[in-house]
């Protein structure tokens, strides 16, 4: 990514720093490792119903967005009381994705240690930590006991301490960069006293729905669906593939468990009316197209050339233009 001409700070939204979307203020609630308790699900459902439009979005980093908030201060107070805002200073940097197979205590340890270091509150909102195989381009990752920087082997053991030391090294070296890939992972590795090895080529994680992993069509959730999840388990795990992992999948609330469903592998950005930059109502258009789907390849629908929410790997892009949708290959 080129950073030439970048003159503004990172403006990733959070629960306190909201994004002024076309349909109203949008809050992004970080859920490190995708972990959510039943009580937190219930509170988010209530907040979306009582303070917002009732639309909840599951992002490609397994965070939740609540749209069109009418009272942002009340929202922040309520999610803080629910344990979803443990550190106001660090709330936009708690970007931790994890494989559903990862020990939950390791996720919690990393989150607590991250929030305990005041200097790490200065990380850009796009900086990403990962634990386990996620398929995402994380800045700092712990995979099979080894530390990776921007997907490159370091020869160092994967520990919470070293992950945070790598983040601190990035902060010492950066100027306008938001990601280690922009700065150069070799520079960060040198700060840690090591050299980079080869790029890791791991086994892609399974993203298919099934008996214990339900797909959320187009990443859109309703308060009713959150309440159904809360009834099904004391804790759930959201994934970067817009699925949720839980012991029992609730029936009759729109979750997809069939790996052969036409919804599998179909993603979309917010589109109109929520995004002022979008040229189309991509959620509606994608949902209509799904019933006539003619390809097994992943397909991403986007309202403009920014391609928000584009998943990694080969994917067909359906991009809205002033003249209609244009199909592109990635």
Coordinates of C-alpha atoms in Angstrom, one line a residue:
X1 CA 0.0 0.0 0.0
X2 CA 1.4 3.4 -0.9
X3 CA 1.2 6.0 1.9
X4 CA 2.3 8.9 -0.4
X5 CA 0.1 11.9 0.2
X6 CA -1.3 10.5 3.5
X7 CA -1.9 13.6 5.6
X8 CA -4.6 12.5 8.0
X9 CA -4.5 10.2 11.1
X10 CA -6.1 6.8 11.1
X11 CA -9.8 7.3 11.6
X12 CA -11.0 3.7 12.1
X13 CA -14.2 3.9 14.2
X14 CA -14.6 2.5 17.6
X15 CA -17.2 2.6 20.4
X16 CA -16.1 6.1 21.4
X17 CA -14.8 7.5 18.1
X18 CA -17.8 6.9 15.9
X19 CA -18.0 7.0 12.1
X20 CA -20.6 9.5 10.7
X21 CA -22.2 7.2 8.1
X22 CA -24.9 8.2 5.8
X23 CA -27.6 6.5 8.0
X24 CA -26.2 8.0 11.2
X25 CA -23.4 7.5 13.7
X26 CA -21.8 4.0 13.5
X27 CA -20.0 2.3 16.4
X28 CA -17.5 -0.5 16.0
X29 CA -17.2 -2.8 19.1
X30 CA -14.0 -4.7 19.3
X31 CA -14.4 -8.4 20.2
X32 CA -10.9 -9.8 20.6
X33 CA -10.8 -13.3 19.3
X34 CA -14.5 -13.0 18.6
X35 CA -15.4 -13.9 22.2
X36 CA -18.8 -12.8 23.4
X37 CA -20.7 -13.9 26.5
X38 CA -24.5 -14.4 26.5
X39 CA -24.9 -11.3 28.6
X40 CA -22.9 -9.2 26.2
X41 CA -25.0 -10.5 23.3
X42 CA -28.2 -9.5 25.1
X43 CA -26.9 -6.0 25.9
X44 CA -25.7 -5.4 22.3
X45 CA -29.2 -6.6 21.0
X46 CA -30.9 -4.2 23.4
X47 CA -28.6 -1.3 22.4
X48 CA -29.2 -1.9 18.7
X49 CA -32.9 -1.9 19.3
X50 CA -33.2 0.9 21.7
X51 CA -30.4 3.3 20.6
X52 CA -29.9 2.4 17.0
X53 CA -31.6 1.2 13.8
X54 CA -31.5 -2.4 14.8
X55 CA -28.9 -3.3 12.2
X56 CA -25.7 -5.0 13.5
X57 CA -22.9 -5.9 11.2
X58 CA -20.3 -8.7 11.6
X59 CA -17.0 -7.4 10.1
X60 CA -14.2 -9.2 8.4
X61 CA -12.2 -8.9 11.6
X62 CA -14.9 -10.5 13.7
X63 CA -16.0 -7.2 15.3
X64 CA -19.5 -5.9 15.5
X65 CA -20.9 -2.6 14.2
X66 CA -24.0 -1.0 15.5
X67 CA -25.6 1.4 13.0
X68 CA -27.5 4.7 13.2
X69 CA -27.0 5.4 16.9
X70 CA -29.2 8.1 18.4
X71 CA -27.4 8.3 21.7
X72 CA -23.7 7.5 21.4
X73 CA -22.9 8.4 25.1
X74 CA -25.6 6.0 26.4
X75 CA -24.3 3.3 24.1
X76 CA -20.7 3.7 25.4
X77 CA -21.9 3.6 29.0
X78 CA -24.0 0.4 28.4
X79 CA -21.3 -1.6 26.6
X80 CA -18.7 -0.5 29.2
X81 CA -21.0 -1.9 31.9
X82 CA -21.2 -5.1 29.9
X83 CA -17.4 -5.5 29.9
X84 CA -17.0 -4.6 26.2
X85 CA -15.0 -1.5 26.8
X86 CA -12.3 -2.5 29.3
X87 CA -9.9 0.3 28.3
X88 CA -11.2 3.6 26.8
X89 CA -7.7 4.5 25.8
X90 CA -7.1 1.3 23.9
X91 CA -10.5 0.5 22.6
X92 CA -9.6 1.0 18.9
X93 CA -6.4 -1.0 19.1
X94 CA -7.8 -4.2 20.6
X95 CA -7.7 -5.8 17.1
X96 CA -7.1 -9.5 17.8
X97 CA -8.3 -12.2 15.5
X98 CA -8.0 -15.9 16.3
X99 CA -8.7 -19.3 15.0
X100 CA -11.7 -20.9 16.8
X101 CA -9.4 -23.7 17.9
X102 CA -7.2 -21.3 19.9
X103 CA -7.3 -21.5 23.7
X104 CA -9.6 -18.6 24.9
X105 CA -7.2 -17.9 27.8
X106 CA -4.4 -17.0 25.4
X107 CA -6.7 -14.5 23.7
X108 CA -7.7 -13.0 27.0
X109 CA -4.0 -12.8 28.1
X110 CA -3.0 -10.9 24.9
X111 CA -5.9 -8.5 25.3
X112 CA -5.2 -7.7 28.9
X113 CA -1.5 -7.3 28.3
X114 CA -2.2 -5.0 25.3
X115 CA -4.4 -2.8 27.3
X116 CA -1.9 -2.7 30.2
X117 CA 0.7 -0.9 28.1
X118 CA -0.1 2.8 27.8
X119 CA 2.2 3.4 24.8
X120 CA 0.3 0.8 22.7
X121 CA -2.8 3.0 22.7
X122 CA -1.0 4.9 19.9
X123 CA -1.2 1.9 17.5
X124 CA -3.2 2.7 14.4
X125 CA -6.7 1.3 14.3
X126 CA -5.8 -1.0 11.4
X127 CA -2.9 -2.7 13.2
X128 CA -3.8 -6.4 13.6
X129 CA -2.8 -9.2 15.9
X130 CA -3.6 -12.8 15.1
X131 CA -3.4 -16.1 17.0
X132 CA -3.5 -19.3 15.0
X133 CA -4.4 -19.8 11.4
X134 CA -6.8 -17.1 10.3
X135 CA -5.9 -16.5 6.6
X136 CA -5.7 -12.7 7.3
X137 CA -2.6 -10.5 6.7
X138 CA -1.9 -9.8 10.4
X139 CA 0.9 -7.4 11.4
X140 CA 1.9 -9.6 14.3
X141 CA 0.9 -13.3 14.6
X142 CA 1.5 -16.3 16.8
X143 CA 1.1 -19.4 14.8
X144 CA 2.2 -22.9 16.0
X145 CA 4.4 -21.4 18.6
X146 CA 6.3 -19.0 16.3
X147 CA 6.2 -15.3 15.8
X148 CA 5.4 -13.9 12.4
X149 CA 5.6 -10.3 11.2
X150 CA 3.4 -9.4 8.2
X151 CA 3.3 -13.1 7.3
X152 CA 7.1 -13.7 7.5
X153 CA 8.9 -16.1 9.8
X154 CA 11.1 -14.5 12.4
X155 CA 12.7 -17.5 14.0
X156 CA 11.5 -16.2 17.4
X157 CA 9.1 -18.0 19.7
X158 CA 5.5 -16.9 19.6
X159 CA 4.7 -15.4 23.0
X160 CA 2.4 -12.6 24.1
X161 CA 5.5 -10.7 25.3
X162 CA 7.2 -10.8 22.0
X163 CA 4.0 -9.9 20.1
X164 CA 3.7 -6.7 22.1
X165 CA 7.5 -6.0 21.8
X166 CA 7.0 -6.2 18.0
X167 CA 4.1 -3.7 18.2
X168 CA 6.3 -1.4 20.3
X169 CA 9.1 -1.6 17.8
X170 CA 6.7 -0.7 15.0
X171 CA 5.7 2.4 17.0
X172 CA 9.3 3.5 17.5
X173 CA 10.0 3.2 13.7
X174 CA 6.8 4.4 12.1
X175 CA 6.0 7.8 10.7
X176 CA 2.8 7.8 8.7
X177 CA 2.6 4.0 8.3
X178 CA -0.4 2.1 9.6
X179 CA 0.8 -1.5 9.0
X180 CA 4.0 -3.4 9.4
X181 CA 3.8 -4.3 5.7
X182 CA 4.0 -0.6 4.8
X183 CA 7.0 0.0 7.1
X184 CA 8.8 -3.1 6.2
X185 CA 8.8 -6.2 8.4
X186 CA 12.6 -6.5 8.2
X187 CA 13.0 -3.3 10.1
X188 CA 10.8 -4.5 12.9
X189 CA 12.6 -7.8 12.9
X190 CA 16.0 -6.0 13.3
X191 CA 14.6 -4.1 16.3
X192 CA 13.9 -7.5 17.8
X193 CA 17.4 -8.7 17.1
X194 CA 16.5 -11.2 14.4
X195 CA 16.2 -11.5 10.6
X196 CA 13.2 -12.4 8.5
X197 CA 12.7 -15.9 7.1
X198 CA 10.4 -17.1 4.4
X199 CA 6.7 -16.2 4.1
X200 CA 4.6 -18.7 5.9
X201 CA 2.3 -20.8 3.8
X202 CA -0.1 -22.4 6.2
X203 CA -3.2 -24.4 5.8
X204 CA -6.2 -22.1 5.0
X205 CA -8.7 -22.3 7.8
X206 CA -12.1 -23.9 7.2
X207 CA -14.7 -21.3 6.6
X208 CA -17.6 -23.6 5.7
X209 CA -20.7 -23.6 7.9
X210 CA -21.7 -26.7 9.7
X211 CA -23.4 -28.1 12.8
X212 CA -21.4 -25.9 15.1
X213 CA -20.4 -23.0 12.8
X214 CA -23.2 -20.9 11.4
X215 CA -22.8 -18.5 8.5
X216 CA -24.3 -15.0 8.9
X217 CA -25.6 -14.1 5.4
X218 CA -23.8 -11.0 4.2
X219 CA -22.6 -10.3 7.8
X220 CA -26.0 -8.7 8.8
X221 CA -27.4 -9.6 12.2
X222 CA -30.6 -8.5 13.9
X223 CA -31.3 -8.1 17.6
X224 CA -33.5 -11.2 17.5
X225 CA -30.6 -13.3 16.1
X226 CA -28.2 -12.0 18.9
X227 CA -30.8 -13.0 21.5
X228 CA -31.1 -16.5 19.8
X229 CA -27.3 -16.9 20.1
X230 CA -27.4 -15.8 23.8
X231 CA -30.0 -18.5 24.4
X232 CA -27.9 -21.2 22.6
X233 CA -24.6 -20.8 24.5
X234 CA -23.0 -19.1 27.5
X235 CA -20.2 -17.9 25.1
X236 CA -19.9 -17.8 21.3
X237 CA -17.0 -17.1 19.0
X238 CA -17.3 -14.8 16.0
X239 CA -14.9 -15.5 13.2
X240 CA -13.4 -13.3 10.4
X241 CA -15.4 -15.4 7.9
X242 CA -18.7 -13.9 9.1
X243 CA -19.6 -17.1 10.9
X244 CA -20.3 -17.8 14.6
X245 CA -19.0 -20.9 16.4
X246 CA -21.2 -22.3 19.2
X247 CA -22.3 -25.7 20.6
X248 CA -25.8 -25.6 19.1
X249 CA -27.0 -23.5 16.2
X250 CA -30.4 -21.9 16.8
X251 CA -33.1 -22.8 14.2
X252 CA -35.4 -20.6 12.3
X253 CA -33.6 -17.3 12.7
X254 CA -31.7 -17.2 9.4
X255 CA -28.4 -18.8 10.2
X256 CA -26.8 -21.0 7.5
X257 CA -25.3 -24.4 8.4
X258 CA -25.4 -26.1 5.0
X259 CA -21.9 -25.9 3.4
X260 CA -23.6 -26.2 0.0
X261 CA -25.8 -23.2 0.5
X262 CA -25.7 -20.5 -2.2
X263 CA -25.0 -18.1 0.6
X264 CA -21.6 -19.7 1.3
X265 CA -18.7 -17.6 0.0
X266 CA -20.9 -14.5 -0.7
X267 CA -19.9 -11.3 1.0
X268 CA -20.9 -7.6 0.5
X269 CA -20.1 -4.2 1.8
X270 CA -22.7 -2.0 3.5
X271 CA -23.8 -0.2 0.3
X272 CA -26.7 2.2 0.2
X273 CA -28.3 3.7 2.2
X274 CA -25.7 3.3 4.9
X275 CA -22.7 4.4 2.9
X276 CA -22.6 7.8 1.1
X277 CA -19.9 6.6 -1.3
X278 CA -21.8 3.6 -2.5
X279 CA -23.3 3.6 -6.0
X280 CA -25.8 0.8 -5.2
X281 CA -27.8 -1.0 -2.6
X282 CA -25.4 -3.9 -2.8
X283 CA -26.9 -5.9 0.1
X284 CA -30.3 -6.1 -1.7
X285 CA -28.7 -6.8 -5.0
X286 CA -26.4 -9.5 -3.7
X287 CA -29.3 -11.2 -1.8
X288 CA -31.4 -11.2 -5.0
X289 CA -28.4 -12.6 -7.0
X290 CA -27.8 -15.4 -4.5
X291 CA -31.0 -17.2 -5.6
X292 CA -29.6 -17.3 -9.2
X293 CA -26.0 -18.0 -8.3
X294 CA -24.0 -19.7 -11.1
X295 CA -20.5 -20.0 -9.7
X296 CA -18.8 -21.9 -6.9
X297 CA -16.1 -19.3 -6.5
X298 CA -16.3 -16.7 -3.7
X299 CA -18.0 -13.5 -4.7
X300 CA -17.8 -10.1 -3.1
X301 CA -20.2 -7.3 -3.8
X302 CA -19.0 -3.7 -3.5
X303 CA -20.6 -0.4 -3.9
X304 CA -17.5 1.4 -5.1
X305 CA -13.8 0.9 -5.9
X306 CA -12.8 1.0 -2.3
X307 CA -13.9 -2.7 -2.0
X308 CA -14.6 -2.5 1.7
X309 CA -14.8 -5.9 3.3
X310 CA -13.0 -7.7 0.4
X311 CA -12.0 -11.2 1.7
X312 CA -8.5 -12.6 1.1
X313 CA -7.7 -15.0 -1.7
X314 CA -9.2 -15.5 -5.1
X315 CA -12.6 -13.9 -5.4
X316 CA -14.9 -12.6 -8.0
X317 CA -15.6 -8.9 -7.5
X318 CA -19.0 -7.4 -8.4
X319 CA -18.3 -3.7 -8.3
X320 CA -21.0 -1.0 -8.7
X321 CA -20.2 1.7 -11.2
X322 CA -22.3 4.6 -12.6
X323 CA -23.3 2.2 -15.5
X324 CA -24.1 -0.8 -13.4
X325 CA -22.1 -3.7 -11.9
X326 CA -18.7 -4.6 -13.3
X327 CA -17.4 -8.1 -12.8
X328 CA -13.7 -8.3 -12.0
X329 CA -11.3 -11.1 -11.1
X330 CA -8.9 -11.1 -8.1

